[in-house]
Coordinates of C-alpha atoms and ligand atoms in Angstrom, one line a residue:
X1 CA 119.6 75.4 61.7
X2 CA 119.4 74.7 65.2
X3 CA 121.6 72.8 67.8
X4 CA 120.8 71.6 71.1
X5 CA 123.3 72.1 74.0
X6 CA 122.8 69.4 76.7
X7 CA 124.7 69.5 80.0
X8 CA 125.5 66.6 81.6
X9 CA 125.0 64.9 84.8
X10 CA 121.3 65.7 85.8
X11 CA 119.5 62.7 87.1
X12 CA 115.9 62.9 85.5
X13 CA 112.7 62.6 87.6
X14 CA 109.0 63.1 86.9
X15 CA 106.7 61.9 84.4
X16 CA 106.2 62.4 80.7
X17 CA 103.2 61.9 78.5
X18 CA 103.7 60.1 75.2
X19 CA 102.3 61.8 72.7
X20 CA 100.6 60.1 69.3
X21 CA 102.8 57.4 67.5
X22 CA 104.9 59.0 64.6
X23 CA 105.3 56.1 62.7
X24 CA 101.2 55.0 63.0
X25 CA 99.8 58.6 62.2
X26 CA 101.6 59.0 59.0
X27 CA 99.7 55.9 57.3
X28 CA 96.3 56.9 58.9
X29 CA 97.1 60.4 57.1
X30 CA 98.0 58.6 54.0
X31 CA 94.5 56.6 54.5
X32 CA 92.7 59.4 54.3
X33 CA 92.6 59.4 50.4
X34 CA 90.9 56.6 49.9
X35 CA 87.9 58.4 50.9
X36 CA 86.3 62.0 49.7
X37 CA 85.1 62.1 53.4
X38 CA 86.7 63.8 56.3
X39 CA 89.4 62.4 58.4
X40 CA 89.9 63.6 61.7
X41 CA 93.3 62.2 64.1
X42 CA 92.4 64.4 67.3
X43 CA 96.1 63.6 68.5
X44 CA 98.1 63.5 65.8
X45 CA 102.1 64.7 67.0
X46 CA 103.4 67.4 66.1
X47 CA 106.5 66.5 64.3
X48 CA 108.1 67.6 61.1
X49 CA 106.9 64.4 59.4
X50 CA 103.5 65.4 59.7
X51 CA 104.1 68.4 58.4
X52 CA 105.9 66.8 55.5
X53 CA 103.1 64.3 55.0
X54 CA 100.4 67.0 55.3
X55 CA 102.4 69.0 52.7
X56 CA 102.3 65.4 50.0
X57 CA 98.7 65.3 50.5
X58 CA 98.2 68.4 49.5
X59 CA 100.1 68.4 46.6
X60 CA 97.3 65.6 45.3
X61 CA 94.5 68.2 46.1
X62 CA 93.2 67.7 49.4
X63 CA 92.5 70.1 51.9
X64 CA 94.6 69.6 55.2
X65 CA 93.6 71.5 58.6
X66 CA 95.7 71.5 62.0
X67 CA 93.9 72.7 64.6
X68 CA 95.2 74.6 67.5
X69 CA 95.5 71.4 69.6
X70 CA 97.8 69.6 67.3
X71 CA 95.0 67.8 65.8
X72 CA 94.5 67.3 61.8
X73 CA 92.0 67.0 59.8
X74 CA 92.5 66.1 56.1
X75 CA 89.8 65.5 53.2
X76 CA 90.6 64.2 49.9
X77 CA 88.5 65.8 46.8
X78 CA 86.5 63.7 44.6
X79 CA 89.1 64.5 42.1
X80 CA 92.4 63.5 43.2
X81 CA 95.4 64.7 41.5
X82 CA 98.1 60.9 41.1
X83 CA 101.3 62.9 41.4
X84 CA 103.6 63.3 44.5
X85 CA 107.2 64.4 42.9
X86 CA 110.5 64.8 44.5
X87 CA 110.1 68.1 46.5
X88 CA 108.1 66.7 49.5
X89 CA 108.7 63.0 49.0
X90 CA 112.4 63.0 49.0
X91 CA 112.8 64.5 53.0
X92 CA 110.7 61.6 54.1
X93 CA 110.8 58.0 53.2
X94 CA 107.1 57.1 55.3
X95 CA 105.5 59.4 52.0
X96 CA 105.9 55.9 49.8
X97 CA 102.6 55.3 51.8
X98 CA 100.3 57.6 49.6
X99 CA 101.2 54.7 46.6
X100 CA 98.2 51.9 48.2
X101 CA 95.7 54.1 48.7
X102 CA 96.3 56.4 45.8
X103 CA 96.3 53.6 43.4
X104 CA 93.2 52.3 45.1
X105 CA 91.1 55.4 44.9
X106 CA 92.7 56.8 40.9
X107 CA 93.6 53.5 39.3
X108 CA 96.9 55.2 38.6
X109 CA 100.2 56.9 41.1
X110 CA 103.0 58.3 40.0
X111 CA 105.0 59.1 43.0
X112 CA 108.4 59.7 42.9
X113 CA 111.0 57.0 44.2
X114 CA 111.9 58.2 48.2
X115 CA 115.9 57.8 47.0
X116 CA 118.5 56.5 49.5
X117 CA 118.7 56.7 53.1
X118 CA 121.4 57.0 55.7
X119 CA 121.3 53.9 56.7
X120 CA 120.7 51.6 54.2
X121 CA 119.4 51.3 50.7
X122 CA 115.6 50.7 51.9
X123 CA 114.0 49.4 48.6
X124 CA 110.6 49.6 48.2
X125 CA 110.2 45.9 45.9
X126 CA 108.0 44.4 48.1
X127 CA 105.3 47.1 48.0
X128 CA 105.5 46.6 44.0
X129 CA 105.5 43.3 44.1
X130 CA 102.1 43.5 46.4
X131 CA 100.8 46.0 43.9
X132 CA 101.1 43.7 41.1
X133 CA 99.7 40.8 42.5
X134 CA 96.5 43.0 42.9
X135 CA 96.8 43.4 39.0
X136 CA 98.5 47.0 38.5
X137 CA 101.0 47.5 36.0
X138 CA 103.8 49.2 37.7
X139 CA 107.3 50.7 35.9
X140 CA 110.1 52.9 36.8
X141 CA 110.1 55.8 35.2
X142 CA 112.3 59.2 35.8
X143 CA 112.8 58.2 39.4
X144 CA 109.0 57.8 39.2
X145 CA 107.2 54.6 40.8
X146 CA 104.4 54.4 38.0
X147 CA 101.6 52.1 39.0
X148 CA 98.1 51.1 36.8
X149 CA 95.6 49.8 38.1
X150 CA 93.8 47.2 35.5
X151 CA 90.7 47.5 33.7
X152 CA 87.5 48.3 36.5
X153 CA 90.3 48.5 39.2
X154 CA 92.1 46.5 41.2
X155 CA 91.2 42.4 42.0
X156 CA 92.0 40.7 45.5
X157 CA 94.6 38.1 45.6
X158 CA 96.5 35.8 47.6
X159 CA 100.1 37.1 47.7
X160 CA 103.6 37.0 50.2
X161 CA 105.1 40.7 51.2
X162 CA 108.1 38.8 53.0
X163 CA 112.1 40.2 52.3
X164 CA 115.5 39.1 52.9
X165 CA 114.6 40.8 56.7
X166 CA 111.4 40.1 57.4
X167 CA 108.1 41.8 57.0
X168 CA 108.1 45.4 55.9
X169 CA 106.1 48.0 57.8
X170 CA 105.1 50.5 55.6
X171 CA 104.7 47.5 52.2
X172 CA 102.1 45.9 54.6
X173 CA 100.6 49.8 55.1
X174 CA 100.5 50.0 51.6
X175 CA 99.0 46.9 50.7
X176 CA 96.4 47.2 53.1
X177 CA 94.9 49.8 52.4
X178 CA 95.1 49.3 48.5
X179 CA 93.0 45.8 48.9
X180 CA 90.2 47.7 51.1
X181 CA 89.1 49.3 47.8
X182 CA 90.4 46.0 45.8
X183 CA 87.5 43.8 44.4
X184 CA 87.2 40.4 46.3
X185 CA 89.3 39.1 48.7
X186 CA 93.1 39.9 49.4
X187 CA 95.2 37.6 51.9
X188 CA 98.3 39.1 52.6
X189 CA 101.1 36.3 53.9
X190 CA 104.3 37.2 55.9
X191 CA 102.6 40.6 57.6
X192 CA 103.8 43.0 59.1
X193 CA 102.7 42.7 63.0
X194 CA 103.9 46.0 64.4
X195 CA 101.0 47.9 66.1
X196 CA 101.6 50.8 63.7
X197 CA 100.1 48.4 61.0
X198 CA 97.4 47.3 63.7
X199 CA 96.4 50.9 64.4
X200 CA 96.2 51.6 60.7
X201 CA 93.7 48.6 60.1
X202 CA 91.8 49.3 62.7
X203 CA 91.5 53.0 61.3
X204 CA 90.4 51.6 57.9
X205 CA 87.5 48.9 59.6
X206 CA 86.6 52.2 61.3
X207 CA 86.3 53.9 57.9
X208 CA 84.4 51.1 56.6
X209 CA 86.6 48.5 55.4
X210 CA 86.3 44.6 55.9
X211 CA 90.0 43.3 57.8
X212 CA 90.6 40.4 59.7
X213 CA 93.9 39.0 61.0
X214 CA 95.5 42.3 62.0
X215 CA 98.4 42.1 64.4
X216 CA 99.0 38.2 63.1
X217 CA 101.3 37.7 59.6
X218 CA 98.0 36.4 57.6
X219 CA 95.8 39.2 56.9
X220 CA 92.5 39.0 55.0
X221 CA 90.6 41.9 53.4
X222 CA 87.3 41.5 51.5
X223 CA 87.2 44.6 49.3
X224 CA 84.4 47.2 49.9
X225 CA 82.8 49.4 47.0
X226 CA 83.8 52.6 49.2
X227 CA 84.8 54.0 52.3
X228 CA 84.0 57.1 54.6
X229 CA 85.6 59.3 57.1
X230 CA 86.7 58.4 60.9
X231 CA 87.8 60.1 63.7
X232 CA 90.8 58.2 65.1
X233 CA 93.3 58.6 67.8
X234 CA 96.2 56.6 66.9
X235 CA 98.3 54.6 69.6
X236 CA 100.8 55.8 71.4
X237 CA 104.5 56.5 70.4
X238 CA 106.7 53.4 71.8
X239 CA 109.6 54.5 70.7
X240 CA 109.1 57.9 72.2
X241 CA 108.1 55.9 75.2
X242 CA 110.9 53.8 75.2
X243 CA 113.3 56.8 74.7
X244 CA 112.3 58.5 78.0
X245 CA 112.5 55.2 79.9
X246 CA 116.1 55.0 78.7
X247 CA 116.8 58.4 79.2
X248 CA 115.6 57.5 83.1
X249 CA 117.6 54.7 83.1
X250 CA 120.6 55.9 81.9
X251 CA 120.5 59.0 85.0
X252 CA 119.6 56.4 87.5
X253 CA 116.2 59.2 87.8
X254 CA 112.5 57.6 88.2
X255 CA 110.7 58.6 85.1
X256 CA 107.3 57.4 84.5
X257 CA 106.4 57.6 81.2
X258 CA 102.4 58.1 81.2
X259 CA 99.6 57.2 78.4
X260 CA 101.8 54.9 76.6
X261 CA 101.1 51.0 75.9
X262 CA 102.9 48.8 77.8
X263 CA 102.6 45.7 76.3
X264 CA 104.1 47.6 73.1
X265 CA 107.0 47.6 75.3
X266 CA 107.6 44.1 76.8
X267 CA 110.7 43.6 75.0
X268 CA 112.3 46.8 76.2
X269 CA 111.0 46.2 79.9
X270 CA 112.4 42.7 79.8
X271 CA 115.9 43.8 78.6
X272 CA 116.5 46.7 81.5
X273 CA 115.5 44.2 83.7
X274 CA 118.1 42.0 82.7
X275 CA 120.6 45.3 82.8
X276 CA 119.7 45.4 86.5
X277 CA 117.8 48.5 85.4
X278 CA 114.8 48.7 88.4
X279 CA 111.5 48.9 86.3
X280 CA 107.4 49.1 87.2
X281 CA 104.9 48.5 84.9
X282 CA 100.9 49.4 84.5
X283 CA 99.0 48.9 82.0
X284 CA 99.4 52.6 80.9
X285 CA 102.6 53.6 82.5
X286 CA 106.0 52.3 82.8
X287 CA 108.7 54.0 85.4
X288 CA 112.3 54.0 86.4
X289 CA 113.0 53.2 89.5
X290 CA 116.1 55.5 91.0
X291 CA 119.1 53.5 91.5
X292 CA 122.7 54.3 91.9
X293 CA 123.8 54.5 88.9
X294 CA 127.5 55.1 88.5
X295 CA 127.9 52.9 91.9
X296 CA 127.2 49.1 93.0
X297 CA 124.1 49.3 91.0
X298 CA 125.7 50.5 87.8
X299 CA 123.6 48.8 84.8
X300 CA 124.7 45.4 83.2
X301 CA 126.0 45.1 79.7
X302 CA 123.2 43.0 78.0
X303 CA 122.8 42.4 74.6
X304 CA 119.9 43.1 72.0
X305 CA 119.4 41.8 68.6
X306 CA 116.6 43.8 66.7
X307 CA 113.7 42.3 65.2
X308 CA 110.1 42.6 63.8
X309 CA 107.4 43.2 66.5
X310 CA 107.1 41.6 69.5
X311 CA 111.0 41.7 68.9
X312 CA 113.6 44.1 70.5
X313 CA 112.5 47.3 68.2
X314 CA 115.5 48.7 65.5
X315 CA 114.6 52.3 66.3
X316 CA 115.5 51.8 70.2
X317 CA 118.5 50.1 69.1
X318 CA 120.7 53.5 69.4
X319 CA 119.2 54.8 72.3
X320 CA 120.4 51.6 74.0
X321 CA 123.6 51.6 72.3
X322 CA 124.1 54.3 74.6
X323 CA 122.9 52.9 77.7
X324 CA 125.5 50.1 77.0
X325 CA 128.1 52.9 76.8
X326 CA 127.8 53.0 80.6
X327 CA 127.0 49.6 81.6
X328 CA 129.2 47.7 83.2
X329 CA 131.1 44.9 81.1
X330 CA 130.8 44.2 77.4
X331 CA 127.7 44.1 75.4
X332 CA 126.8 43.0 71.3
X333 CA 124.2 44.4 69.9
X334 CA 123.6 43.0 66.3
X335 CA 121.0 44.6 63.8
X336 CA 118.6 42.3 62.0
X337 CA 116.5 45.1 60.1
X338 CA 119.2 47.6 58.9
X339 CA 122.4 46.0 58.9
X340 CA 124.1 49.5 58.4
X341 CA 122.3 51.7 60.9
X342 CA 125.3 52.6 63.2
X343 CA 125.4 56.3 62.0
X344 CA 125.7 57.0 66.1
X345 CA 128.8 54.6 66.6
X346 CA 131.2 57.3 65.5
X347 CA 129.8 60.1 67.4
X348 CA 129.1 58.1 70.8
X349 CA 132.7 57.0 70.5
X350 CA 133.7 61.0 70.1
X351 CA 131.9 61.6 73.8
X352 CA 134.5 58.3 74.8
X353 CA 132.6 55.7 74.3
X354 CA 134.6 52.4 73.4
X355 CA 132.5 51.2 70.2
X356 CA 133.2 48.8 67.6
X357 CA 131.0 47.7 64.4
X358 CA 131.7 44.5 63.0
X359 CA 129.4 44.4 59.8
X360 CA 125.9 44.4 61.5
X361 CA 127.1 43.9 65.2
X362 CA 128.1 46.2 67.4
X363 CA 130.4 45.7 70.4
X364 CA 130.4 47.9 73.2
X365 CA 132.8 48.3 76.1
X366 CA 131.0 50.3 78.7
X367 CA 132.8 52.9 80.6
X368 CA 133.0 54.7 83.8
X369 CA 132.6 58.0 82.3
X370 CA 131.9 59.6 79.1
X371 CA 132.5 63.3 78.3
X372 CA 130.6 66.2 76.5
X373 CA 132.1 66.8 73.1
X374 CA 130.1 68.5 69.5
X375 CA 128.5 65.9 67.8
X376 CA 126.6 65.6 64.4
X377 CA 122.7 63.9 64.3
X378 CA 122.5 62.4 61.2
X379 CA 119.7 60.1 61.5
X380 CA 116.1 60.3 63.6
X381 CA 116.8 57.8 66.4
X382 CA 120.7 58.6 66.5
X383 CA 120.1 61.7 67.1
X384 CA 118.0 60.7 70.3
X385 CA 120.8 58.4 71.1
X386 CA 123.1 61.3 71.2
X387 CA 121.3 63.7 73.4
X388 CA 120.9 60.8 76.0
X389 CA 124.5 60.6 76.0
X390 CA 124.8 64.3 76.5
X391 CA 122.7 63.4 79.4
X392 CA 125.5 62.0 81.5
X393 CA 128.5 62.9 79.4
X394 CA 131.0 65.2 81.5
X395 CA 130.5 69.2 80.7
X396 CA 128.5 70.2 78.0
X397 CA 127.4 68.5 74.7
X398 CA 126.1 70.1 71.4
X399 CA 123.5 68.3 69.2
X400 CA 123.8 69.6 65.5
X401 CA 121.2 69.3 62.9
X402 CA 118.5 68.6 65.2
X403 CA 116.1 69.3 62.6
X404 CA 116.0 65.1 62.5
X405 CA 114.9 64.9 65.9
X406 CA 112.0 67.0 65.6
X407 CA 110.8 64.5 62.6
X408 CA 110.3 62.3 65.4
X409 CA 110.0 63.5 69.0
X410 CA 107.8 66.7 69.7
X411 CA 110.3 69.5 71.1
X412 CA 112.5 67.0 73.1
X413 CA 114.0 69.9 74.7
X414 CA 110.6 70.8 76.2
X415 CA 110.1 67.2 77.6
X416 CA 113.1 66.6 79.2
X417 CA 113.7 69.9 81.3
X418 CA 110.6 69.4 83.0
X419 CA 112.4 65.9 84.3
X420 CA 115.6 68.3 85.6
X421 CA 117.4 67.8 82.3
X422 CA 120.0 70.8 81.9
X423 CA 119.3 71.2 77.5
X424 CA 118.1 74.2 75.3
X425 CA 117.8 74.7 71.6
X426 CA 119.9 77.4 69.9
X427 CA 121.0 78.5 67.0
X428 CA 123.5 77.0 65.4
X429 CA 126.3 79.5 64.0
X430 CA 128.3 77.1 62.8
X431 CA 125.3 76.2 60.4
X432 CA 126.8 72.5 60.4
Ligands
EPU501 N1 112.7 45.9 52.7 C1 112.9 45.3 51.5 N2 112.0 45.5 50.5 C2 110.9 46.3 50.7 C3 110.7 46.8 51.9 C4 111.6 46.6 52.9 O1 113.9 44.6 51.3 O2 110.1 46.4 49.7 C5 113.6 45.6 53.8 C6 114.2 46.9 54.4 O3 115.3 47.3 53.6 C7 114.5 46.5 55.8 C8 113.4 45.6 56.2 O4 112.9 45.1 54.9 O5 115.7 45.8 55.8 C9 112.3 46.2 57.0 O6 111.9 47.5 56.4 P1 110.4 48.1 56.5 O7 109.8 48.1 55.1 O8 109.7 47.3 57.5 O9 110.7 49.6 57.0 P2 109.7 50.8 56.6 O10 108.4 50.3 56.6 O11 110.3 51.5 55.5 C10 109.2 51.5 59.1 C11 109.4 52.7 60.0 C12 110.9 52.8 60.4 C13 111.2 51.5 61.1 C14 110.9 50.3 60.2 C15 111.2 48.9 60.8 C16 107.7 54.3 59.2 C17 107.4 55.6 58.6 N3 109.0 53.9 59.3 O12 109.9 51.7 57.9 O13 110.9 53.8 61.3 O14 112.6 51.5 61.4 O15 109.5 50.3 59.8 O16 110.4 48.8 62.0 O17 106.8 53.6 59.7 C18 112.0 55.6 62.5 O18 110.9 55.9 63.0 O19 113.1 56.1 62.9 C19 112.1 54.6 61.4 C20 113.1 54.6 60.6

C-alpha cells in the first residue's frame, strides 16, 4: 500500500490539464457491449476504475486494449457471456452500469449486487424499477441482481427514475442505454442532467442510437434494431478540475486549470467568488488569481448545499470542506445527495480543523492554522480533501491508503508538484 507525504505551506502556481472525466468514461466503457463493434475512447484516464471496469468487461468476453497513450479500446463478442460476480464488481460501485446494456444486448444479466459503501447505503432500486418498466423480470438472488428480458426483448415505455434525492446518475446511465436497443419508444421522467449522462448519450447517437432530450429530466429514445462502434472522447473531469482550482485557492497560488469545461463549473466559480476567492474564467480554462491568503484577503466562510447538476456538485463537497477550514468565520455545508458522506470530518479535525456534523450538515469554524498530522483516506473525494489540507497544514502530513485516490485522480502526486506542491508517494510500512 502506498501513502502520500505532503508538506505544507507551498503556494501552488502553473497550469494543469484535466484529463478525461472518471465518472463519464466508465458508462461509455460499459456502452460498448451493446455493440459487437469496436469502441475506441482516445482519452480515456488512467485511473484504477478503468482498470477495474476494463477488468468486468472482460470477465463477459470482450477483448479490452489500452494503448500506450492511455487510450482504450474495447469490443464486445457476438457472444457475450451475462455474468459479472463479486470479484471485480464489489471494489467499484460505477460496474452496476454493465446491467442496461447487458440486458439490452443478452436478454438476461446476472451481475452481482455492488454491496455497501462508505458513505451511505447507495441502493440501486431505481435502476430495477427502470428495468422493469421496459418489461424484464428482475429478482434477487445470492447477492445477484437477476434481470430477464421478456419474450423478443425488451419494449419502450413511459416510466419515472426519480428517488427520495433526486435523479440518479448511473440509473439514468443504465436506463439509457437499455432503451437504445429497447423496441419503440422509451421516455425517461425525472433524468439525470449531469453532463456524464450527456456525454454518454451523445456517445450512443454516435453509435447509432435515436436520443433526444439529453441534458433536460425528459429524455426520449426510439429504439434501434442495432448499433455500431464510435470513437469518442469523453468530457472533461469537473471534479478533477474543480479539485485543482481549490487546491489553488486554498494556497492563495494562480492555478489555471486547462482543457476543462467551464460551464460544468459555474456553480463552483460562483461560490469562491462569494469566498472572496479572485477567479478568471474562459471558455476552456478557469484560474486562481494569487491573493493573500492567510492576510486581509483570507477567504470567506460561505456555505454550499449539494445538489443534482447545475447544482453545487457532492463530490467537491469535501474538497471545500477544507477550504472552509481556513476561511474566515463560520460556514454550513449540508449534503442533499449522501446525507452520511463526512468520512473526512474526523480526519480534517485531526490536522485542527474545528468541524462539527449535525446529521447531514456540517458546521465549520475556520481557523488561522491547521497542522500536519497522519491521516486515513477512506473514501475517493475525502481523500482529495485530505491532501489539500496537507497542502497548508503546518509540517508534514501523511495520506494513507491512497489507493482511493488513484480511482479517481491520475497520479495526483505528479500533478501537483509541477504547481510547487512539496508531496511524494511512498510506501507505506505501516501498511494501514
Ligand atoms: N438512489 C436511490 N436509488 C437508486 C439510485 C440512487 O435511492 O436506485 C439515491 C442514492 O442513494 C443517492 C442519490 O439517489 O442518495 C443519487 O445517487 P446516484 O444514483 O445519482 O449516484 P450514482 O449514480 O451511484 C454517481 C457518481 C458518484 C456521484 C453521484 C452523484 C459514478 C460512477 N458515480 O453515482 O461519483 O457522487 O453520481 O452525483 O458516476 C465519485 O466520483 O466520487 C462518486 C461517488
Amino acid at each position: 500500500m502506498d501513502k502520500l507525504v505532503v508538506e505544507g505551506g507551498h503556494r501552488l502556481e502553473g497550469s494543469v490539464g484535466i484529463r478525461g472525466a472518471k465518472n463519464a468514461v466508465l458508462p461509455v466503457l460499459a456502452s460498448a457491449l451493446l455493440t459487437e463493434e469496436p469502441l475506441h475512447v482516445p482519452n480515456a484516464p488512467r485511473l484504477s476504475d478503468v482498470r477495474t471496469m476494463l477488468s468486468v468487461l472482460q470477465e463477459l468476453g470482450c477483448a479490452t486494449e489500452r494503448e500506450e497513450s492511455g487510450a482504450v479500446r474495447v469490443q464486445a463478442p457476438a457472444e457475450l457471456d451475462h455474468t459479472a460476480g463479486w470479484e471485480h464488481v464489489r471494489r467499484m460501485r460505477g460496474s452496476v452500469c454493465i446491467l442496461g446494456p447487458l440486458l439490452a444486448r443478452t436478454g438476461q444479466a446476472r451481475v452481482s449486487l455492488p454491496g455497501g459503501c462508505v458513505f451511505g447505503v447507495r441502493p440501486i432500486d431505481a435502476h430495477l424499477r427502470g428495468f422493469e418498466a421496459l418489461g424484464a423480470k428482475v429478482r434477487i438472488e445470492h447477492g445477484f441482481v437477476v434481470a430477464e428480458a421478456p419474450e423478443g426483448g425488451l419494449r419502450g415505455s413511459e416510466l419515472f427514475l426519480g428517488t427520495a434525492f433526486g435523479s440518479t446518475v448511473l440509473g439514468t446511465a443504465n436506463v439509457l442505454m437499455a432503451a437504445t436497443l429497447a423496441k419503440g419508444r422509451t421516455v425517461i421522467h425525472g433524468a439525470a442532467c449531469e453532463p456524464e449522462v450527456e456525454d454518454l448519450g451523445r456517445c450512443l447517437i454516435a453509435m447509432g442510437a435515436n436520443i433526444e432530450g439529453l441534458g433536460s429530466p425528459r429524455i426520449v429514445v426510439e429504439g434501434v434494431e442495432r448499433l455500431g462502434g464510435a470513437t469518442w472522447n469523453v468530457i472533461p473531469d469537473r471534479i478533477e478540475a474543480g479539485t485543482y482550482l481549490i487546491a489553488g485557492a486554498m494556497t492563495g497560488g494562480r492555478v489555471r486549470v486547462e482543457g476543462c469545461r467551464s460551464d460544468h463549473l459555474s456553480v463552483l466559480v460562483e461560490r469562491l467568488r462569494d469566498a472572496r476567492v479572485p477567479v478568471e474564467v474562459g471558455p476552456d480554462w478557469i484560474e486562481s488569481q494569487a491573493y493573500d491568503v492567510r492576510g486581509a484577503e483570507r477567504p470567506r466562510a460561505t456555505d454550499v448545499t449539494t445538489h443534482a447538476y447545475p447544482g453545487f456538485p457532492t463530490d467537491l463537497q469535501a474538497q471545500w470542506m477544507a477550504l472552509m477550514t481556513m476561511a474566515d468565520g463560520i460556514s454550513v455545508i449540508t449534503e442533499r445527495i449522501y446525507p452520511d458522506r463526512y468520512m473526512h470530518l474526523p480526519e480534517l479535525a485531526r490536522l485542527g480543523a474545528e468541524v462539527r456534523r449535525q446529521e447531514s450538515t456540517a458546521i465549520v469554524r475556520g481557523s488561522e492554522r491547521l497542522s500536519g498530522a497522519p491521516v486515513t483516506a477512506s473514501d475517493l473525494r475525502a481523500s482529495a480533501a485530505l491532501v489539500l489540507a496537507g497542502l497548508v497544514a503546518d509540517g508534514e502530513t501523511n495520506v494513507h491508503r491512497v489507493y482511493h485516490i488513484d480511482r479517481g485522480y491520475e497520479r495526483i502526486e505528479e500533478r501537483l508538484e509541477p504547481l510547487g506542491a512539496v508531496i511524494r508517494r511512498e510506501k507505506d510500512e505501516e501498511g494501514v
